[in-house]
Coordinates of C-alpha atoms and ligand atoms in Angstrom, one line a residue:
X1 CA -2.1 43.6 116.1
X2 CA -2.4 46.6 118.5
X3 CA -5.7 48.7 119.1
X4 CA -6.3 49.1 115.6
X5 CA -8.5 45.7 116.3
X6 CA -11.8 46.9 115.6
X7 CA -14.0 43.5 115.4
X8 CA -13.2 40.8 117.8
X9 CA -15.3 37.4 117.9
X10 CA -16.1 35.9 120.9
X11 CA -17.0 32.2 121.6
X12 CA -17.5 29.5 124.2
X13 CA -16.2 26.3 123.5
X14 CA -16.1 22.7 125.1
X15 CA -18.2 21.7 128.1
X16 CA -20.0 24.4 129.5
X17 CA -20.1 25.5 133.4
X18 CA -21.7 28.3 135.6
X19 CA -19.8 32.0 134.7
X20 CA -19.8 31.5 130.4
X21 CA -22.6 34.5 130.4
X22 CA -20.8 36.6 133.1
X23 CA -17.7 36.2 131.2
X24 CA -19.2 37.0 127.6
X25 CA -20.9 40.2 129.2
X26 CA -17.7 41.0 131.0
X27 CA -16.0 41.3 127.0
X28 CA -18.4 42.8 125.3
X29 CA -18.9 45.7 127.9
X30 CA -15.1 46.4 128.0
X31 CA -14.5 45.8 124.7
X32 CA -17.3 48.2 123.3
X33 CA -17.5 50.8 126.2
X34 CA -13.8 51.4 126.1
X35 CA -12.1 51.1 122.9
X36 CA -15.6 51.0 120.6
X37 CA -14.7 47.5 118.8
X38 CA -17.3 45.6 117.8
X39 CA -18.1 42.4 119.3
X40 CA -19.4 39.4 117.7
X41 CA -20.5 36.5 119.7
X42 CA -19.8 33.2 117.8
X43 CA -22.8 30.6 117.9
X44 CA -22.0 27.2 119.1
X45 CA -18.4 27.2 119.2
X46 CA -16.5 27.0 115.7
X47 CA -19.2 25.3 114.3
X48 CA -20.5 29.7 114.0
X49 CA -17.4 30.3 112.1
X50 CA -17.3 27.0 109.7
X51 CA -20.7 26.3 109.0
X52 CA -22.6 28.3 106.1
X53 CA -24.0 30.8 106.9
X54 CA -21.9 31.6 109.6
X55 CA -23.8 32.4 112.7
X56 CA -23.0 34.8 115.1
X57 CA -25.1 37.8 117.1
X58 CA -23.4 41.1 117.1
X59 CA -23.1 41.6 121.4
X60 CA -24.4 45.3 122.2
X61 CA -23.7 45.9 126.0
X62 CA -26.9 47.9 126.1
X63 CA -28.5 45.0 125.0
X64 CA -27.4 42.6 127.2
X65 CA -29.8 41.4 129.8
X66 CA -28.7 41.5 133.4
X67 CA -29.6 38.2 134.3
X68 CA -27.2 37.4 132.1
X69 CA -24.7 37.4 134.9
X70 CA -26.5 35.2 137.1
X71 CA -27.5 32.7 134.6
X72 CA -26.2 29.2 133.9
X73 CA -24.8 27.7 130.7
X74 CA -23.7 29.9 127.4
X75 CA -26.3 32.1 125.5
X76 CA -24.0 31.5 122.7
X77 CA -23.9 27.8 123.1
X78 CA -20.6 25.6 123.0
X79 CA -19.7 22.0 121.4
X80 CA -17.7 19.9 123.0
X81 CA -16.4 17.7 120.3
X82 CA -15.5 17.2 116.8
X83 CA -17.2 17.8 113.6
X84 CA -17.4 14.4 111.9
X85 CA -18.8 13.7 108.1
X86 CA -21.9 11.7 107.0
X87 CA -19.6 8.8 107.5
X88 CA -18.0 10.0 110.7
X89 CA -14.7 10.4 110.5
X90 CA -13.6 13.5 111.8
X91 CA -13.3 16.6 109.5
X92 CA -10.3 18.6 109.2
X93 CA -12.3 22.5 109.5
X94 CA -9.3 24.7 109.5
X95 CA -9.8 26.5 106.2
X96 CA -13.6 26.6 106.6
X97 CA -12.6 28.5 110.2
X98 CA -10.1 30.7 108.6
X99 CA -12.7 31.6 105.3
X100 CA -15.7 32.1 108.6
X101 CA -13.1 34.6 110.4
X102 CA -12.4 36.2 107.2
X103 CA -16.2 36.9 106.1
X104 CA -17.0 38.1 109.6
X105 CA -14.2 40.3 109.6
X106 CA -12.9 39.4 112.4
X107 CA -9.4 40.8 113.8
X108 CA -9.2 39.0 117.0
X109 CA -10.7 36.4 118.7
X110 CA -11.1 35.7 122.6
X111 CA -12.3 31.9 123.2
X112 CA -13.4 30.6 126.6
X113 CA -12.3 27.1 126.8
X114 CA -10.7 24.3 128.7
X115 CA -7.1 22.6 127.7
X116 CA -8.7 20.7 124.9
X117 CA -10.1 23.9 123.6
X118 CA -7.0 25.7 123.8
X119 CA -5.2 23.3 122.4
X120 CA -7.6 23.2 118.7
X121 CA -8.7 26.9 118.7
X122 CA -4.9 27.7 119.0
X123 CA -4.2 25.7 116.5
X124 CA -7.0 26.7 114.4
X125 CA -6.1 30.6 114.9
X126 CA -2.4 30.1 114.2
X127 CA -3.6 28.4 110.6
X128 CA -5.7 31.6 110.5
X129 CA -3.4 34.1 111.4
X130 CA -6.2 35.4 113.7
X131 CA -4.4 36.9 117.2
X132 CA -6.2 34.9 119.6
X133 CA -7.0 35.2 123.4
X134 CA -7.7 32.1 125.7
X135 CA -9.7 32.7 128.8
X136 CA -9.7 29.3 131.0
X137 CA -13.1 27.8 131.7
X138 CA -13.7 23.9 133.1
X139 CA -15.4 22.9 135.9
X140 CA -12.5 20.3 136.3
X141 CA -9.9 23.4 136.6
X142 CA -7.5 21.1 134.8
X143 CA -5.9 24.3 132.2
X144 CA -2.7 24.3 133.3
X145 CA -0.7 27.8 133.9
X146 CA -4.1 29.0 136.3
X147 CA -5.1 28.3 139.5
X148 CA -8.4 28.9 138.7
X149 CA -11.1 28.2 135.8
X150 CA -14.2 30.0 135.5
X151 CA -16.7 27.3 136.8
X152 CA -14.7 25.4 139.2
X153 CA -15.5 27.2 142.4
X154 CA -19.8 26.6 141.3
X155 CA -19.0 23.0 140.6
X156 CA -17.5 22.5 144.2
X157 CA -20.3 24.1 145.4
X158 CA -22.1 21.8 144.2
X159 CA -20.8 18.8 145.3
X160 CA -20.2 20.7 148.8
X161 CA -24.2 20.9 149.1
X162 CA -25.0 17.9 147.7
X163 CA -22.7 16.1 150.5
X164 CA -24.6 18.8 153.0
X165 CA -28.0 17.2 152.1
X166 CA -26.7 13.3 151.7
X167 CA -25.8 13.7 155.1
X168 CA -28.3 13.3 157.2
X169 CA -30.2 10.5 155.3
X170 CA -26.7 8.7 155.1
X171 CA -27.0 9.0 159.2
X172 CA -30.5 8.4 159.7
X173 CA -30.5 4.8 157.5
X174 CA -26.9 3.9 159.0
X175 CA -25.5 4.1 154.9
X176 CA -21.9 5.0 153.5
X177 CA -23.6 7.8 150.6
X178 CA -20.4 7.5 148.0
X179 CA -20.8 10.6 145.9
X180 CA -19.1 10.8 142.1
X181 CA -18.1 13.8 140.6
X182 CA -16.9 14.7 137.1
X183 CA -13.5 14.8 136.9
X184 CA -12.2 13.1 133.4
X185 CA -8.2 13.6 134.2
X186 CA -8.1 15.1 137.0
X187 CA -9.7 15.1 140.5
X188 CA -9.6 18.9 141.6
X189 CA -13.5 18.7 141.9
X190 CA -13.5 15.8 144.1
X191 CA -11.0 16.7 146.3
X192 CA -12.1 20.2 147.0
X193 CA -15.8 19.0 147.4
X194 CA -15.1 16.4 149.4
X195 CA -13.3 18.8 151.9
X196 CA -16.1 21.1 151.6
X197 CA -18.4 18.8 152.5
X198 CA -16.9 16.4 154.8
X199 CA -16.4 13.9 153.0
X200 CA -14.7 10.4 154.6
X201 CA -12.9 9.7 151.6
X202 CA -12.0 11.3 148.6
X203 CA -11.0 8.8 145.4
X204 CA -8.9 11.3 142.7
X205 CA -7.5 9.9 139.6
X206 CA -4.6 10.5 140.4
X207 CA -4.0 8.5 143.8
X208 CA -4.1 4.4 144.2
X209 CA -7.4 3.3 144.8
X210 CA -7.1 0.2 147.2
X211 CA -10.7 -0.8 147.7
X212 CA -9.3 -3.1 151.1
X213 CA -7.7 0.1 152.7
X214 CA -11.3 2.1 152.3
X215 CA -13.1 -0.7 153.4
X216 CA -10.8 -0.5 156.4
X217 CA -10.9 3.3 156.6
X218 CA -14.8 2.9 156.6
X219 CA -15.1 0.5 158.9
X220 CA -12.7 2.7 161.5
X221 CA -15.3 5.4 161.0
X222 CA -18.3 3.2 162.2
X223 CA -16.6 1.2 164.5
X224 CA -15.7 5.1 166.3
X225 CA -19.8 5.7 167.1
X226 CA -20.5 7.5 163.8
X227 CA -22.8 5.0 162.0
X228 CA -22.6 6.5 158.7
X229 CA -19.8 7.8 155.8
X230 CA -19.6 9.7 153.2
X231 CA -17.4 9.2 150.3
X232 CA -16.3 11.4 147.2
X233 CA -14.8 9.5 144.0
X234 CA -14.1 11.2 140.9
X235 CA -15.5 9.8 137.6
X236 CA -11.5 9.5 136.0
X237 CA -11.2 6.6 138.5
X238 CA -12.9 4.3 136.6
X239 CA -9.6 4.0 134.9
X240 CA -8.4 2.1 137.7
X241 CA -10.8 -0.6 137.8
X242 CA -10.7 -3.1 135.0
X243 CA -13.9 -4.8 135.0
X244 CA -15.7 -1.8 134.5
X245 CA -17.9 -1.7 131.7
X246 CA -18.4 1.2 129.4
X247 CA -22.1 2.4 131.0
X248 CA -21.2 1.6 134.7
X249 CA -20.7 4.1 136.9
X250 CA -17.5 3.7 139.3
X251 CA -19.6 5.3 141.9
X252 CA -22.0 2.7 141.8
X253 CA -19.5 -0.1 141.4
X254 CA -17.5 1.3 144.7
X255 CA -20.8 1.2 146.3
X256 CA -21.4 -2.3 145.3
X257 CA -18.2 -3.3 146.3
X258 CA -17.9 -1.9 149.6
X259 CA -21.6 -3.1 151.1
X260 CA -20.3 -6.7 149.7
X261 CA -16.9 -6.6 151.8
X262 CA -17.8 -4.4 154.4
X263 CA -21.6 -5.6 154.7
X264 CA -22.6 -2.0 155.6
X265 CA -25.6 -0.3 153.4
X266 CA -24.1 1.6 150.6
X267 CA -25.9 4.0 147.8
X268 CA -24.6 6.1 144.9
X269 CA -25.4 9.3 144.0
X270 CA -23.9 10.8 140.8
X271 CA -23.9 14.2 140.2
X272 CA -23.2 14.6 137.0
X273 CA -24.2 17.7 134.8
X274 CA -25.5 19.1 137.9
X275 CA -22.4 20.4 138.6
X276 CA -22.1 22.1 135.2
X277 CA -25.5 23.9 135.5
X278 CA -27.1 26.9 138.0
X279 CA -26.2 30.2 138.6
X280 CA -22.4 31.0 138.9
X281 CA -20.9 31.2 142.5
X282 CA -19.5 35.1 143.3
X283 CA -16.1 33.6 143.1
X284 CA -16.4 32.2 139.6
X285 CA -18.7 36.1 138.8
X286 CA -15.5 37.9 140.2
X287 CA -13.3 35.6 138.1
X288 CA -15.4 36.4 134.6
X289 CA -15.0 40.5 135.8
X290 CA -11.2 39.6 135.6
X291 CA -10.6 37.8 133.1
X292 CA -12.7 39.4 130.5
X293 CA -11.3 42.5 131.7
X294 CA -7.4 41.4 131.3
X295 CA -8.6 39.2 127.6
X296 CA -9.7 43.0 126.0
X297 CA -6.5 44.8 127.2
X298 CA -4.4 42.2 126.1
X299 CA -5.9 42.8 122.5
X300 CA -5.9 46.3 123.0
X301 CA -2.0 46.4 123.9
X302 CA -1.3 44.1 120.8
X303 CA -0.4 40.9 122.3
X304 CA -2.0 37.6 121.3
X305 CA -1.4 33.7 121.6
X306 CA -1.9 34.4 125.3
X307 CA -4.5 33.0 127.9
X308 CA -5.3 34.6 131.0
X309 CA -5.1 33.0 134.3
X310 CA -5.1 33.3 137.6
X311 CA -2.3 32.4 140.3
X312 CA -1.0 33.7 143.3
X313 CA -4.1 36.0 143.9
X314 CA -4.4 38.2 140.9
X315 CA -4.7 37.8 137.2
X316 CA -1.6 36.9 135.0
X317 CA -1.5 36.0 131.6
X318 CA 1.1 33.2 129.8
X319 CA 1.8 31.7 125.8
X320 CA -0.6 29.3 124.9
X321 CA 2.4 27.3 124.2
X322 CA 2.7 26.6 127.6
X323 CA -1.3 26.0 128.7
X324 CA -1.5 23.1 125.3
X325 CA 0.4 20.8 126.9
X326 CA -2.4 18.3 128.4
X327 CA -4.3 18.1 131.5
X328 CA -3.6 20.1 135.1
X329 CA -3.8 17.0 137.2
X330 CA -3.4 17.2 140.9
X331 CA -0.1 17.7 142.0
X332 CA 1.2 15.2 145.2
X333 CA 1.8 17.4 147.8
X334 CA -0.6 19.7 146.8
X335 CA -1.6 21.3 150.5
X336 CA -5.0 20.1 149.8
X337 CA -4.1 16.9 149.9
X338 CA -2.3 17.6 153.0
X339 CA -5.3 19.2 154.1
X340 CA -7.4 16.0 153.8
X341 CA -5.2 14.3 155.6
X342 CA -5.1 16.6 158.2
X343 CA -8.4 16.4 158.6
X344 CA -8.4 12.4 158.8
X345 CA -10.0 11.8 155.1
X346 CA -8.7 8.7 153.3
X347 CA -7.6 10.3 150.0
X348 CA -5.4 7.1 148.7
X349 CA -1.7 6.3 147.9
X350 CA 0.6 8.1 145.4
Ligands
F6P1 O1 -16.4 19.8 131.5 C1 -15.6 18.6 131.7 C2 -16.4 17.5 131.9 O2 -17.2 17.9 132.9 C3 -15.8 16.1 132.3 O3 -15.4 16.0 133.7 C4 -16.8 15.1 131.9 O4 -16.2 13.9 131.6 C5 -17.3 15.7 130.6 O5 -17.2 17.1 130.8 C6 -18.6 15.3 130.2 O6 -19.0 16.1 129.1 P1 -20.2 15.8 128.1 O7 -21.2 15.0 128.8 O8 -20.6 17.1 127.7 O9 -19.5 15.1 127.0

């Protein structure tokens, strides 16, 4: 496909995060303003395309608000997991896709997604034959081949200001404050939070947990003349502890388990969907500019099976073959990790 591409779809899929509507403007400005394509915003993910009647919004740059790049979530909405039947097993939708693509027209279509999402809609496009465009999005910044995913950079934010507010009442009541993040497979949220926030120690799936050596680490920090700590565990490190059940929080069971050894005060606070929420920060706005930008002129010079990214300081694009391989976990001597280190955090053993 080259420029010929006159209708491209556009849709969000997976959990959402701050920078969806900055992104979705970003497309349909360039696409329409500089090659006059039409742009159709897919509603809800695939479930636009493979439901009857298919839903979509045709995405008029004249008629896009400008809050729309300031606001949280995505106007077109997303899913984040299967379709199952009445009976609930899982529905195999790729001909219902394909027929949706066909009836809308569609000659293209640029999806904003994490590695789960790249993974299915390539899949689904391929079955298709629809060229398709990936542009990385996940607050967990776990696509692999980018640096960077659109709604990272607002997530740590979060957790950065949430540690900036914990702070003081961890000091004033004498309390370790452990803090848990999302962060399914891999911990980039906590570990760049935690930093940004001072954290004391920073739990990432992908490091040993050893409850005794934070306990230690903790006590260090108290017995120096601070009187208070501040931890960071990501959600994925539940995996790690056995006798979790299936509604218990790790953050709250480290909590638990550290004012029982360690007999100092300890609460839990766990952020949750806040971090997905709010406006997007101006890195992750920047980020949507460039990436939307670089998805249309990919289209426009014929490529396709591609996803944007972003890595050594400027955007890039790679195959999709290379993104769908699972998770982006933290690598072990990621400077980061260094950097916590350096900077006396307990961040665990390989
Ligand atoms: O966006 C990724 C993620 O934030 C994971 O870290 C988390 O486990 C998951 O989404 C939760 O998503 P939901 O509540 O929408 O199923």
């Amino acid at each position: 496909m080259t420029t010929q591409a006159k209708t491209i779809g556009v849709l969000t899929s997976g959990g959402d995060c701050a920078g969806l509507n900055a992104v979705i403007g970003a497309i349909a400005r360039h696409a329409v303003d500089s090659y006059g394509w039409r742009v159709l915003g897919i509603t809800d993910g695939t479930l636009g395309l493979t439901h009857t009647p298919r839903r979509y919004c045709e995405l008029r740059p004249e008629r896009l608000s400008a809050p729309l790049l300031h606001s949280g979530g995505s106007f077109l909405g997303s899913i984040s997991h299967g379709e199952p039947d009445s009976e609930q097993r899982l529905v195999d939708r790729k001909q219902a896709f394909a027929d949706g693509a066909e009836k809308l027209g569609l000659d293209a279509l640029i999806a904003v997604g994490g590695d789960g999402s790249m993974r299915i809609l390539h899949e689904l496009c391929s079955y298709a034959r629809l060229p398709m465009i990936g542009i990385p999005k996940t607050i967990d910044n776990d696509v692999r081949e980018t640096e960077r995913a659109i709604g990272f950079a607002s997530a740590v934010q979060v957790v950065s200001d949430a540690l900036d507010r914990l702070q003081p009442t961890a000091a004033s009541h004498h309390r370790v404050i452990v803090v848990e993040t999302m962060g399914r497979s891999a911990g980039h949220i906590a570990l760049h939070g935690g930093i940004c926030g001072g954290a004391d120690a920073i739990l990432i799936p992908e490091r040993h947990l050893e409850i005794e050596s934070v306990v230690t680490h903790i006590r260090r920090v108290f017995s120096s003349g601070r009187r208070h700590a501040l931890i960071v565990v990501a959600e994925g490190v539940r995996a790690q502890v056995s006798t979790l059940k299936a509604f218990e929080s790790v953050g709250t069971w480290l909590a638990m388990e550290l004012e029982k050894r360690s007999g100092i005060e300890a609460r839990c606070t766990t952020l949750g969907h806040l971090q997905r929420g709010g406006s997007p920060c101006a890195e992750d706005r920047r980020l949507a500019a460039i990436f939307g930008l670089r998805a249309v002129e990919l289209l426009a010079g014929g490529s396709a099976d591609r996803m944007v990214c972003w890595t050594k300081g400027a955007a890039h694009d790679v195959p999709l073959q290379d993104v769908i391989k699972g998770p982006r976990t933290v690598e072990k001597n990621c400077s980061f990790i260094a950097a916590a280190r350096s900077l006396g955090i307990w961040i665990g053993e390989e």
